[in-house]
mmCIF file of C-alpha atoms in Angstrom:
data_model
loop_
_atom_site.group_PDB
_atom_site.id
_atom_site.type_symbol
_atom_site.label_atom_id
_atom_site.label_comp_id
_atom_site.label_asym_id
_atom_site.label_seq_id
_atom_site.Cartn_x
_atom_site.Cartn_y
_atom_site.Cartn_z
ATOM 1 C CA MET A 7 13.441 9.589 -7.831
ATOM 2 C CA ALA A 8 15.516 6.620 -9.048
ATOM 3 C CA GLU A 9 17.871 7.280 -6.101
ATOM 4 C CA ALA A 10 14.956 7.231 -3.651
ATOM 5 C CA THR A 11 13.810 3.930 -5.036
ATOM 6 C CA PHE A 12 17.299 2.497 -4.789
ATOM 7 C CA MET A 13 17.463 3.589 -1.191
ATOM 8 C CA ASN A 14 14.306 1.680 -0.242
ATOM 9 C CA GLY A 15 14.944 -0.261 2.925
ATOM 10 C CA VAL A 16 18.372 1.316 3.503
ATOM 11 C CA PRO A 17 17.197 3.705 6.339
ATOM 12 C CA GLU A 18 15.650 0.825 8.173
ATOM 13 C CA LEU A 19 18.818 -1.277 7.818
ATOM 14 C CA LEU A 20 21.004 1.561 9.037
ATOM 15 C CA VAL A 21 18.714 2.491 11.988
ATOM 16 C CA LEU A 22 18.598 -1.153 13.129
ATOM 17 C CA ARG A 23 22.312 -1.509 12.753
ATOM 18 C CA CYS A 24 23.162 1.630 14.712
ATOM 19 C CA LEU A 25 20.718 0.789 17.488
ATOM 20 C CA ARG A 26 22.161 -2.707 17.791
ATOM 21 C CA ASP A 27 25.245 -1.092 19.431
ATOM 22 C CA ARG A 28 23.452 1.176 21.900
ATOM 23 C CA GLU A 29 20.167 2.977 22.555
ATOM 24 C CA MET A 30 19.852 6.442 20.969
ATOM 25 C CA TYR A 31 17.401 9.219 20.529
ATOM 26 C CA GLY A 32 16.459 10.603 17.127
ATOM 27 C CA TYR A 33 18.888 13.491 16.796
ATOM 28 C CA GLU A 34 21.749 11.277 18.018
ATOM 29 C CA LEU A 35 20.835 8.548 15.533
ATOM 30 C CA VAL A 36 20.745 10.856 12.528
ATOM 31 C CA GLN A 37 24.233 12.194 13.441
ATOM 32 C CA GLU A 38 25.464 8.618 13.973
ATOM 33 C CA ILE A 39 24.290 7.506 10.574
ATOM 34 C CA ARG A 40 25.886 10.546 8.925
ATOM 35 C CA ASP A 41 29.162 9.972 10.761
ATOM 36 C CA ARG A 42 29.378 6.263 10.109
ATOM 37 C CA THR A 43 28.583 6.606 6.410
ATOM 38 C CA GLY A 44 30.958 9.487 5.980
ATOM 39 C CA ALA A 45 27.961 11.714 5.112
ATOM 40 C CA VAL A 46 27.196 9.604 2.003
ATOM 41 C CA VAL A 47 23.853 8.616 3.584
ATOM 42 C CA THR A 48 22.033 11.483 5.313
ATOM 43 C CA LEU A 49 18.611 10.785 6.603
ATOM 44 C CA GLY A 50 16.149 13.703 6.593
ATOM 45 C CA GLU A 51 16.499 14.985 10.198
ATOM 46 C CA GLY A 52 12.765 15.064 10.834
ATOM 47 C CA VAL A 53 11.605 12.151 8.726
ATOM 48 C CA VAL A 54 13.457 9.553 10.793
ATOM 49 C CA TYR A 55 10.741 9.558 13.489
ATOM 50 C CA PRO A 56 7.880 7.989 11.409
ATOM 51 C CA LEU A 57 10.349 5.156 10.593
ATOM 52 C CA LEU A 58 11.251 4.780 14.268
ATOM 53 C CA HIS A 59 7.535 4.751 15.260
ATOM 54 C CA ALA A 60 6.679 2.187 12.535
ATOM 55 C CA LEU A 61 9.532 -0.058 13.630
ATOM 56 C CA GLU A 62 8.384 0.175 17.236
ATOM 57 C CA ARG A 63 4.837 -0.815 16.188
ATOM 58 C CA LYS A 64 6.283 -3.821 14.369
ATOM 59 C CA GLY A 65 8.027 -4.823 17.600
ATOM 60 C CA ALA A 66 11.486 -4.311 16.115
ATOM 61 C CA LEU A 67 12.290 -1.402 18.492
ATOM 62 C CA GLN A 68 11.279 -0.292 21.951
ATOM 63 C CA SER A 69 11.348 3.187 23.375
ATOM 64 C CA ARG A 70 11.534 4.864 26.745
ATOM 65 C CA ARG A 71 11.624 8.440 27.841
ATOM 66 C CA LYS A 72 14.775 9.337 29.705
ATOM 67 C CA SER A 73 16.126 12.536 31.164
ATOM 68 C CA VAL A 74 19.777 13.311 30.516
ATOM 69 C CA GLN A 75 21.411 16.521 31.726
ATOM 70 C CA GLY A 76 17.988 17.969 32.414
ATOM 71 C CA ARG A 77 16.634 17.251 28.929
ATOM 72 C CA SER A 78 14.035 14.631 28.363
ATOM 73 C CA ARG A 79 14.394 12.450 25.299
ATOM 74 C CA VAL A 80 12.806 9.363 23.762
ATOM 75 C CA TYR A 81 15.476 6.716 23.538
ATOM 76 C CA TYR A 82 15.144 3.813 21.095
ATOM 77 C CA SER A 83 16.692 0.381 21.422
ATOM 78 C CA ILE A 84 16.480 -2.801 19.360
ATOM 79 C CA THR A 85 14.415 -5.793 20.441
ATOM 80 C CA PRO A 86 15.214 -9.512 19.778
ATOM 81 C CA LYS A 87 12.643 -9.302 16.939
ATOM 82 C CA GLY A 88 14.461 -6.271 15.535
ATOM 83 C CA ALA A 89 17.803 -8.108 15.775
ATOM 84 C CA GLU A 90 16.279 -10.965 13.776
ATOM 85 C CA ARG A 91 14.994 -8.469 11.182
ATOM 86 C CA LEU A 92 18.382 -6.851 10.966
ATOM 87 C CA THR A 93 19.988 -10.258 10.250
ATOM 88 C CA GLY A 94 17.546 -10.863 7.413
ATOM 89 C CA LEU A 95 17.991 -7.324 5.958
ATOM 90 C CA SER A 96 21.766 -7.510 6.242
ATOM 91 C CA GLY A 97 21.840 -10.825 4.357
ATOM 92 C CA THR A 98 19.652 -9.420 1.605
ATOM 93 C CA TRP A 99 21.760 -6.202 1.403
ATOM 94 C CA SER A 100 25.062 -8.137 1.237
ATOM 95 C CA SER A 101 23.980 -10.402 -1.530
ATOM 96 C CA LEU A 102 22.491 -7.431 -3.471
ATOM 97 C CA ALA A 103 25.640 -5.348 -3.008
ATOM 98 C CA GLY A 104 27.808 -8.306 -4.050
ATOM 99 C CA ALA A 105 25.802 -8.877 -7.145
ATOM 100 C CA ILE A 106 25.917 -5.266 -8.144
ATOM 101 C CA GLN A 107 29.673 -5.144 -7.413
ATOM 102 C CA GLN A 108 30.087 -8.202 -9.638
ATOM 103 C CA VAL A 109 28.237 -6.439 -12.516
ATOM 104 C CA MET A 110 30.255 -3.258 -12.082
ATOM 105 C CA GLN A 111 33.569 -5.209 -12.129
ATOM 106 C CA GLY A 112 32.470 -7.024 -15.218
ATOM 107 C CA GLU A 113 31.734 -3.767 -16.905
ATOM 108 C CA ALA A 114 35.235 -2.489 -15.953
ATOM 109 C CA HIS A 115 36.938 -5.613 -17.291
ATOM 110 C CA ALA A 116 34.990 -5.527 -20.536
ATOM 111 C CA GLY A 117 36.516 -2.119 -21.430
ATOM 112 C CA PRO A 118 35.518 0.046 -24.406
ATOM 113 C CA VAL A 119 34.140 -1.721 -27.464
ATOM 114 C CA MET B 29 0.925 33.493 19.129
ATOM 115 C CA PRO B 30 -0.172 30.574 16.910
ATOM 116 C CA ASP B 31 1.535 27.209 17.419
ATOM 117 C CA PRO B 32 3.989 26.736 14.451
ATOM 118 C CA SER B 33 3.321 22.954 14.519
ATOM 119 C CA GLU B 34 -0.443 23.427 14.216
ATOM 120 C CA PRO B 35 -0.611 23.137 10.392
ATOM 121 C CA LEU B 36 1.412 19.912 10.455
ATOM 122 C CA ARG B 37 -0.739 18.518 13.348
ATOM 123 C CA ASP B 38 -3.888 19.360 11.350
ATOM 124 C CA THR B 39 -2.654 17.772 8.133
ATOM 125 C CA LEU B 40 -1.669 14.546 9.926
ATOM 126 C CA LEU B 41 -4.826 14.190 11.956
ATOM 127 C CA ARG B 42 -7.079 14.856 8.998
ATOM 128 C CA ALA B 43 -5.110 12.296 6.973
ATOM 129 C CA GLY B 44 -5.926 9.688 9.636
ATOM 130 C CA VAL B 45 -2.673 9.412 11.591
ATOM 131 C CA ALA B 46 -3.416 8.245 15.156
ATOM 132 C CA PRO B 47 -3.532 11.227 17.562
ATOM 133 C CA VAL B 48 -1.027 9.446 19.873
ATOM 134 C CA HIS B 49 1.604 9.257 17.089
ATOM 135 C CA VAL B 50 0.939 12.839 15.968
ATOM 136 C CA ARG B 51 1.478 14.058 19.557
ATOM 137 C CA ARG B 52 4.694 12.149 19.951
ATOM 138 C CA TYR B 53 6.002 13.030 16.524
ATOM 139 C CA LEU B 54 5.519 16.769 17.159
ATOM 140 C CA ARG B 55 7.164 16.578 20.565
ATOM 141 C CA GLU B 56 10.181 14.704 19.129
ATOM 142 C CA LEU B 57 10.435 17.177 16.267
ATOM 143 C CA SER B 58 10.449 20.049 18.777
ATOM 144 C CA GLU B 59 13.174 18.401 20.832
ATOM 145 C CA HIS B 60 15.167 17.670 17.672
ATOM 146 C CA PHE B 61 14.784 21.276 16.633
ATOM 147 C CA SER B 62 16.226 22.448 19.928
ATOM 148 C CA ASP B 63 19.210 20.104 19.465
ATOM 149 C CA LEU B 64 19.790 21.496 15.939
ATOM 150 C CA VAL B 65 19.565 25.072 17.118
ATOM 151 C CA GLY B 66 22.146 24.296 19.822
ATOM 152 C CA GLU B 67 24.501 22.695 17.248
ATOM 153 C CA GLU B 68 24.195 25.693 14.871
ATOM 154 C CA ARG B 69 24.797 28.118 17.710
ATOM 155 C CA GLU B 70 27.943 26.287 18.684
ATOM 156 C CA ALA B 71 29.037 26.546 15.110
ATOM 157 C CA GLY B 72 28.944 30.393 15.586
ATOM 158 C CA LYS B 73 25.623 31.285 14.059
ATOM 159 C CA SER B 74 23.320 34.032 15.468
ATOM 160 C CA PRO B 75 20.079 32.876 17.088
ATOM 161 C CA THR B 76 18.050 33.858 14.026
ATOM 162 C CA GLU B 77 20.478 32.178 11.613
ATOM 163 C CA ALA B 78 20.633 29.073 13.827
ATOM 164 C CA GLU B 79 16.870 28.795 13.856
ATOM 165 C CA ALA B 80 16.590 29.190 10.123
ATOM 166 C CA ALA B 81 19.308 26.612 9.566
ATOM 167 C CA ALA B 82 17.695 24.170 12.009
ATOM 168 C CA ARG B 83 14.294 24.531 10.340
ATOM 169 C CA ALA B 84 15.833 23.839 6.939
ATOM 170 C CA ARG B 85 17.620 20.700 8.285
ATOM 171 C CA LEU B 86 14.484 19.431 10.018
ATOM 172 C CA GLY B 87 12.515 19.586 6.765
ATOM 173 C CA GLY B 88 9.401 21.359 5.526
ATOM 174 C CA ASP B 89 5.909 20.471 6.648
ATOM 175 C CA GLU B 90 5.210 18.691 3.358
ATOM 176 C CA ALA B 91 8.249 16.363 3.692
ATOM 177 C CA LEU B 92 7.508 15.753 7.393
ATOM 178 C CA ALA B 93 3.894 14.948 6.709
ATOM 179 C CA GLY B 94 4.777 12.761 3.729
ATOM 180 C CA ALA B 95 7.168 10.663 5.835
ATOM 181 C CA MET B 96 4.410 10.042 8.412
ATOM 182 C CA LEU B 97 1.753 9.273 5.766
ATOM 183 C CA ALA B 98 4.072 6.777 4.141
ATOM 184 C CA GLN B 99 3.734 4.542 7.268
ATOM 185 C CA PRO B 100 0.163 3.018 7.110
ATOM 186 C CA SER B 101 0.630 1.268 10.454
ATOM 187 C CA LEU B 102 0.541 4.617 12.234
ATOM 188 C CA ARG B 103 -3.006 5.356 11.064
ATOM 189 C CA SER B 104 -5.841 5.038 13.608
ATOM 190 C CA TRP B 105 -9.021 2.987 13.015
ATOM 191 C CA THR B 106 -10.932 6.208 13.039
ATOM 192 C CA GLY B 107 -8.808 7.419 10.151
ATOM 193 C CA ARG B 108 -8.764 4.112 8.230
ATOM 194 C CA ALA B 109 -12.369 3.081 8.633
ATOM 195 C CA PRO B 110 -14.558 6.039 9.779
ATOM 196 C CA LEU B 111 -17.806 4.365 8.834
ATOM 197 C CA ALA B 112 -17.038 1.268 10.927
ATOM 198 C CA THR B 113 -15.566 3.192 13.859
ATOM 199 C CA LEU B 114 -17.903 6.174 14.028
ATOM 200 C CA VAL B 115 -21.223 4.812 12.787
ATOM 201 C CA ILE B 116 -21.481 0.958 12.976
ATOM 202 C CA ALA B 117 -19.442 0.237 16.061
ATOM 203 C CA PRO B 118 -21.348 2.786 18.200
ATOM 204 C CA ILE B 119 -24.697 1.217 17.238
ATOM 205 C CA LEU B 120 -23.389 -2.179 18.259
ATOM 206 C CA LEU B 121 -22.094 -0.624 21.474
ATOM 207 C CA VAL B 122 -25.679 0.459 22.327
ATOM 208 C CA VAL B 123 -26.802 -3.214 21.927
ATOM 209 C CA LEU B 124 -23.790 -4.357 23.945
ATOM 210 C CA ALA B 125 -24.797 -1.910 26.724
ATOM 211 C CA TRP B 126 -28.197 -3.681 26.892
ATOM 212 C CA VAL B 127 -26.500 -7.115 27.108
ATOM 213 C CA LEU B 128 -24.201 -5.857 29.855
ATOM 214 C CA ALA B 129 -27.053 -4.265 31.729
ATOM 215 C CA CYS B 130 -28.995 -7.518 31.663
ATOM 216 C CA LEU B 131 -25.983 -9.538 32.880
ATOM 217 C CA GLY B 132 -25.355 -6.864 35.562
ATOM 218 C CA ILE B 133 -28.913 -7.268 36.813
ATOM 219 C CA ILE B 134 -28.673 -11.028 36.868
ATOM 220 C CA PHE B 135 -25.461 -10.732 38.899
ATOM 221 C CA LEU B 136 -27.026 -8.031 41.116
ATOM 222 C CA ILE B 137 -30.184 -9.972 42.131
ATOM 223 C CA GLY B 138 -28.855 -13.486 41.632
ATOM 224 C CA TRP B 139 -30.350 -16.329 39.619
ATOM 225 C CA PRO B 140 -34.018 -16.689 40.583
ATOM 226 C CA ALA B 141 -34.839 -19.995 42.166
ATOM 227 C CA ASP B 142 -37.124 -22.138 40.057
ATOM 228 C CA PRO B 143 -39.239 -24.814 41.870
ATOM 229 C CA ASN B 144 -39.721 -26.769 38.623
ATOM 230 C CA ASN B 145 -35.993 -26.524 37.903
ATOM 231 C CA LEU B 146 -36.745 -25.713 34.290
ATOM 232 C CA ASN B 147 -33.818 -23.200 34.174
ATOM 233 C CA PRO B 148 -31.016 -24.586 36.332
ATOM 234 C CA ARG B 149 -28.604 -21.971 37.638
ATOM 235 C CA PRO B 150 -25.325 -21.776 35.684
ATOM 236 C CA ALA B 151 -22.314 -22.268 37.987
ATOM 237 C CA TRP B 152 -20.919 -18.773 37.203
ATOM 238 C CA VAL B 153 -24.069 -16.976 38.451
ATOM 239 C CA PRO B 154 -24.678 -16.398 42.152
ATOM 240 C CA PRO B 155 -27.922 -17.750 43.643
ATOM 241 C CA GLU B 156 -30.870 -15.422 44.151
ATOM 242 C CA TRP B 157 -30.271 -13.283 47.265
ATOM 243 C CA LEU B 158 -32.214 -10.050 46.803
ATOM 244 C CA PRO B 159 -35.837 -10.151 48.100
ATOM 245 C CA ARG B 160 -38.310 -10.358 45.234
ATOM 246 C CA THR B 161 -40.146 -7.175 46.312
ATOM 247 C CA TRP B 162 -36.900 -5.230 45.808
ATOM 248 C CA GLN B 163 -35.966 -6.840 42.467
ATOM 249 C CA PRO B 164 -38.339 -4.795 40.151
ATOM 250 C CA PRO B 165 -37.502 -1.267 41.455
ATOM 251 C CA ILE B 166 -33.718 -1.930 41.673
ATOM 252 C CA GLY B 167 -33.619 -3.816 38.364
ATOM 253 C CA THR B 168 -35.689 -1.208 36.564
ATOM 254 C CA ALA B 169 -33.551 1.593 37.867
ATOM 255 C CA VAL B 170 -30.414 -0.110 36.533
ATOM 256 C CA LEU B 171 -32.102 -0.795 33.207
ATOM 257 C CA ASP B 172 -33.383 2.779 32.918
ATOM 258 C CA LEU B 173 -30.029 4.256 33.852
ATOM 259 C CA VAL B 174 -28.244 2.272 31.138
ATOM 260 C CA GLN B 175 -31.037 2.715 28.601
ATOM 261 C CA PHE B 176 -30.980 6.540 28.920
ATOM 262 C CA GLY B 177 -27.302 6.952 29.847
ATOM 263 C CA GLY B 178 -25.859 4.451 27.308
ATOM 264 C CA PRO B 179 -26.747 6.302 24.094
ATOM 265 C CA ILE B 180 -25.646 9.603 25.681
ATOM 266 C CA LEU B 181 -22.254 8.139 26.690
ATOM 267 C CA VAL B 182 -21.772 6.359 23.298
ATOM 268 C CA GLY B 183 -22.779 9.520 21.364
ATOM 269 C CA SER B 184 -20.344 11.639 23.390
ATOM 270 C CA TRP B 185 -17.614 9.063 22.798
ATOM 271 C CA VAL B 186 -18.242 9.313 18.973
ATOM 272 C CA ALA B 187 -18.109 13.106 19.207
ATOM 273 C CA LEU B 188 -14.859 13.113 21.178
ATOM 274 C CA LEU B 189 -13.221 10.482 18.913
ATOM 275 C CA ALA B 190 -14.098 12.453 15.766
ATOM 276 C CA ALA B 191 -12.998 15.757 17.269
ATOM 277 C CA ARG B 192 -9.666 14.271 18.357
ATOM 278 C CA GLN B 193 -9.122 12.862 14.870
ATOM 279 C CA ARG B 194 -10.503 15.948 13.180
ATOM 280 C CA SER B 195 -12.597 13.605 11.029
ATOM 281 C CA ARG B 196 -14.816 14.975 8.286
ATOM 282 C CA LEU B 197 -17.983 16.286 9.929
ATOM 283 C CA ILE B 198 -20.145 13.818 8.007
ATOM 284 C CA TRP B 199 -18.965 10.812 10.047
ATOM 285 C CA PRO B 200 -19.628 12.065 13.577
ATOM 286 C CA LEU B 201 -22.868 13.545 12.345
ATOM 287 C CA LEU B 202 -24.016 10.191 10.895
ATOM 288 C CA GLY B 203 -22.757 8.313 14.019
ATOM 289 C CA CYS B 204 -24.330 10.614 16.540
ATOM 290 C CA VAL B 205 -27.680 10.759 14.713
ATOM 291 C CA ALA B 206 -27.751 6.965 14.351
ATOM 292 C CA VAL B 207 -26.860 6.397 18.031
ATOM 293 C CA ALA B 208 -29.231 9.096 19.299
ATOM 294 C CA LEU B 209 -32.221 7.785 17.317
ATOM 295 C CA PHE B 210 -31.499 4.064 17.694
ATOM 296 C CA GLY B 211 -30.717 4.437 21.376
ATOM 297 C CA ALA B 212 -33.899 6.466 22.068
ATOM 298 C CA SER B 213 -36.089 4.192 19.915
ATOM 299 C CA LEU B 214 -35.171 1.012 21.694
ATOM 300 C CA PHE B 215 -37.402 0.029 24.561
ATOM 301 C CA TRP B 216 -35.667 -2.096 27.139
ATOM 302 C CA HIS B 217 -38.001 -4.162 29.274
ATOM 303 C CA ALA B 218 -37.782 -6.845 31.766
ATOM 304 C CA HIS B 219 -40.241 -9.329 33.363
ATOM 305 C CA TRP B 220 -39.491 -9.775 37.063
ATOM 306 C CA PRO B 221 -40.086 -13.015 39.037
ATOM 307 C CA ALA B 222 -43.367 -13.059 40.925
ATOM 308 C CA VAL B 223 -43.216 -12.625 44.682
ATOM 309 C CA ASP B 224 -44.951 -15.961 45.101
ATOM 310 C CA PRO B 225 -42.440 -18.614 43.836
ATOM 311 C CA ARG B 226 -45.263 -21.019 42.962
ATOM 312 C CA ASP B 227 -46.467 -18.554 40.238
ATOM 313 C CA PRO B 228 -45.914 -20.390 36.943
ATOM 314 C CA LEU B 229 -44.958 -17.016 35.240
ATOM 315 C CA HIS B 230 -42.200 -16.235 37.798
ATOM 316 C CA ARG B 231 -39.192 -16.438 35.395
ATOM 317 C CA LEU B 232 -36.837 -13.480 34.973
ATOM 318 C CA SER B 233 -36.647 -12.402 31.331
ATOM 319 C CA PHE B 234 -35.420 -9.374 29.322
ATOM 320 C CA GLY B 235 -36.595 -7.942 26.023
ATOM 321 C CA LEU B 236 -35.609 -5.321 23.532
ATOM 322 C CA SER B 237 -38.137 -3.763 21.180
ATOM 323 C CA MET B 238 -38.741 -0.816 18.971
ATOM 324 C CA GLY B 239 -42.044 0.990 18.238
ATOM 325 C CA PHE B 240 -44.227 -0.467 20.974
ATOM 326 C CA ARG B 241 -44.295 -0.247 24.736
ATOM 327 C CA GLY B 242 -45.911 -2.257 27.481
ATOM 328 C CA ASP B 243 -45.503 -5.470 29.261
ATOM 329 C CA HIS B 244 -43.805 -7.739 26.765
ATOM 330 C CA MET B 245 -45.485 -10.835 28.203
ATOM 331 C CA SER B 246 -48.895 -9.596 27.012
ATOM 332 C CA ASP B 247 -47.891 -7.266 24.170
ATOM 333 C CA HIS B 248 -45.282 -9.403 22.365
ATOM 334 C CA HIS B 249 -47.678 -9.898 19.441
ATOM 335 C CA HIS B 250 -48.055 -6.079 18.911
ATOM 336 C CA SER B 251 -46.681 -4.772 15.650
ATOM 337 C CA PHE B 252 -44.545 -1.699 15.092
ATOM 338 C CA SER B 253 -46.440 1.535 15.587
ATOM 339 C CA PHE B 254 -44.966 4.735 14.115
ATOM 340 C CA ALA B 255 -47.009 6.784 16.543
ATOM 341 C CA VAL B 256 -45.408 5.036 19.462
ATOM 342 C CA TRP B 257 -41.925 5.173 17.933
ATOM 343 C CA SER B 258 -42.245 8.912 17.260
ATOM 344 C CA GLN B 259 -42.658 9.374 21.066
ATOM 345 C CA SER B 260 -38.907 8.584 21.359
ATOM 346 C CA LEU B 261 -37.931 11.486 19.053
ATOM 347 C CA PRO B 262 -37.546 14.091 21.869
ATOM 348 C CA MET B 263 -35.212 11.690 23.685
ATOM 349 C CA GLY B 264 -33.271 11.186 20.454
ATOM 350 C CA ALA B 265 -33.078 14.978 19.992
ATOM 351 C CA PHE B 266 -31.745 15.321 23.554
ATOM 352 C CA ASN B 267 -29.067 12.616 22.915
ATOM 353 C CA LEU B 268 -28.017 14.362 19.762
ATOM 354 C CA ALA B 269 -27.852 17.724 21.562
ATOM 355 C CA VAL B 270 -25.540 16.325 24.168
ATOM 356 C CA ALA B 271 -23.229 14.687 21.581
ATOM 357 C CA GLY B 272 -23.241 18.014 19.656
ATOM 358 C CA ALA B 273 -22.357 19.978 22.713
ATOM 359 C CA VAL B 274 -19.461 17.576 23.471
ATOM 360 C CA TYR B 275 -18.182 17.895 19.900
ATOM 361 C CA TRP B 276 -18.397 21.698 19.954
ATOM 362 C CA TRP B 277 -16.570 21.808 23.360
ATOM 363 C CA ALA B 278 -13.771 19.453 22.158
ATOM 364 C CA ARG B 279 -13.219 21.427 18.909
ATOM 365 C CA ARG B 280 -13.262 24.715 20.770
ATOM 366 C CA ARG B 281 -10.683 23.435 23.196
ATOM 367 C CA GLN B 282 -8.432 22.341 20.321
ATOM 368 C CA LEU B 283 -8.724 25.715 18.609
ATOM 369 C CA ALA B 284 -7.895 27.476 21.851
ATOM 370 C CA ALA B 285 -4.840 25.331 22.509
#
């Protein structure tokens, strides 16, 4: 539960970051996130779609149905609004990660009492 | 063979997720499932093992539904506000149908010429062109068509919307009863311009009343009569029967799919 709370906002950040490079469909996106994070972050295979739909409704993503090798898929790509959102989320994430890192390093330096 | 995605579809629709998102979600899940099965097969698993592994990776119905319900923006108005969408808005639509019918008639016959110029023609309305002897039968036909057809169409729309969303039966029932009775009780009337343009009472006017009938120019002072109002009950029952039939047909179609 604590881990789930800590992960709030992370799937959105990762989805936007991956889609910034190229358009992808759901299955591809989940594999991409798993590969890029070295399987440290694995999104639920099926639960990525509600997030994609919600981001599309917010105007951060756009989708189109495309046939590749005879199979029809919904491809998602980032919009300028989504890119702006990604910049904001990345900034927040970087400062948060930096702050946590600082605390962790301080703990290591303090050593046992 | 029952559709394996039906329980998830039912849960999502009943929870208020917009049908368009439910349809798309289930289609994407099915495509994702095929990709996972393919991946597992390439890894050397048998078809049965591959399907079981793919199902486990995709997630259970509870997790899949939970993820969708965690996104409030994907809910439909019917799901979020059933009272407003299935009861109040349809009643307003019946009144709107009357306004549109009046505007349609004005556009159809044109703005009646007024020798005293008491009601100058607005620039957006065409001048009167239909002969005055034709105006009452054509105008009354349009008014009657919308008066009787409007509540039937609105009631059917409520029934379809509720069936599509699998809303609790109470909402379409309330909405259809309200539209059927309200629509049937309203008496739409019009006063047509006299054939002789010198007639002082030659102006075109429209009225909407409940519980009394007759020429509104002479009967406007009449008060509500329950006896007159009750004459509209058979029409209300007919409206309700049509809406009920539409609802029954839509639900039957869903169950058969």
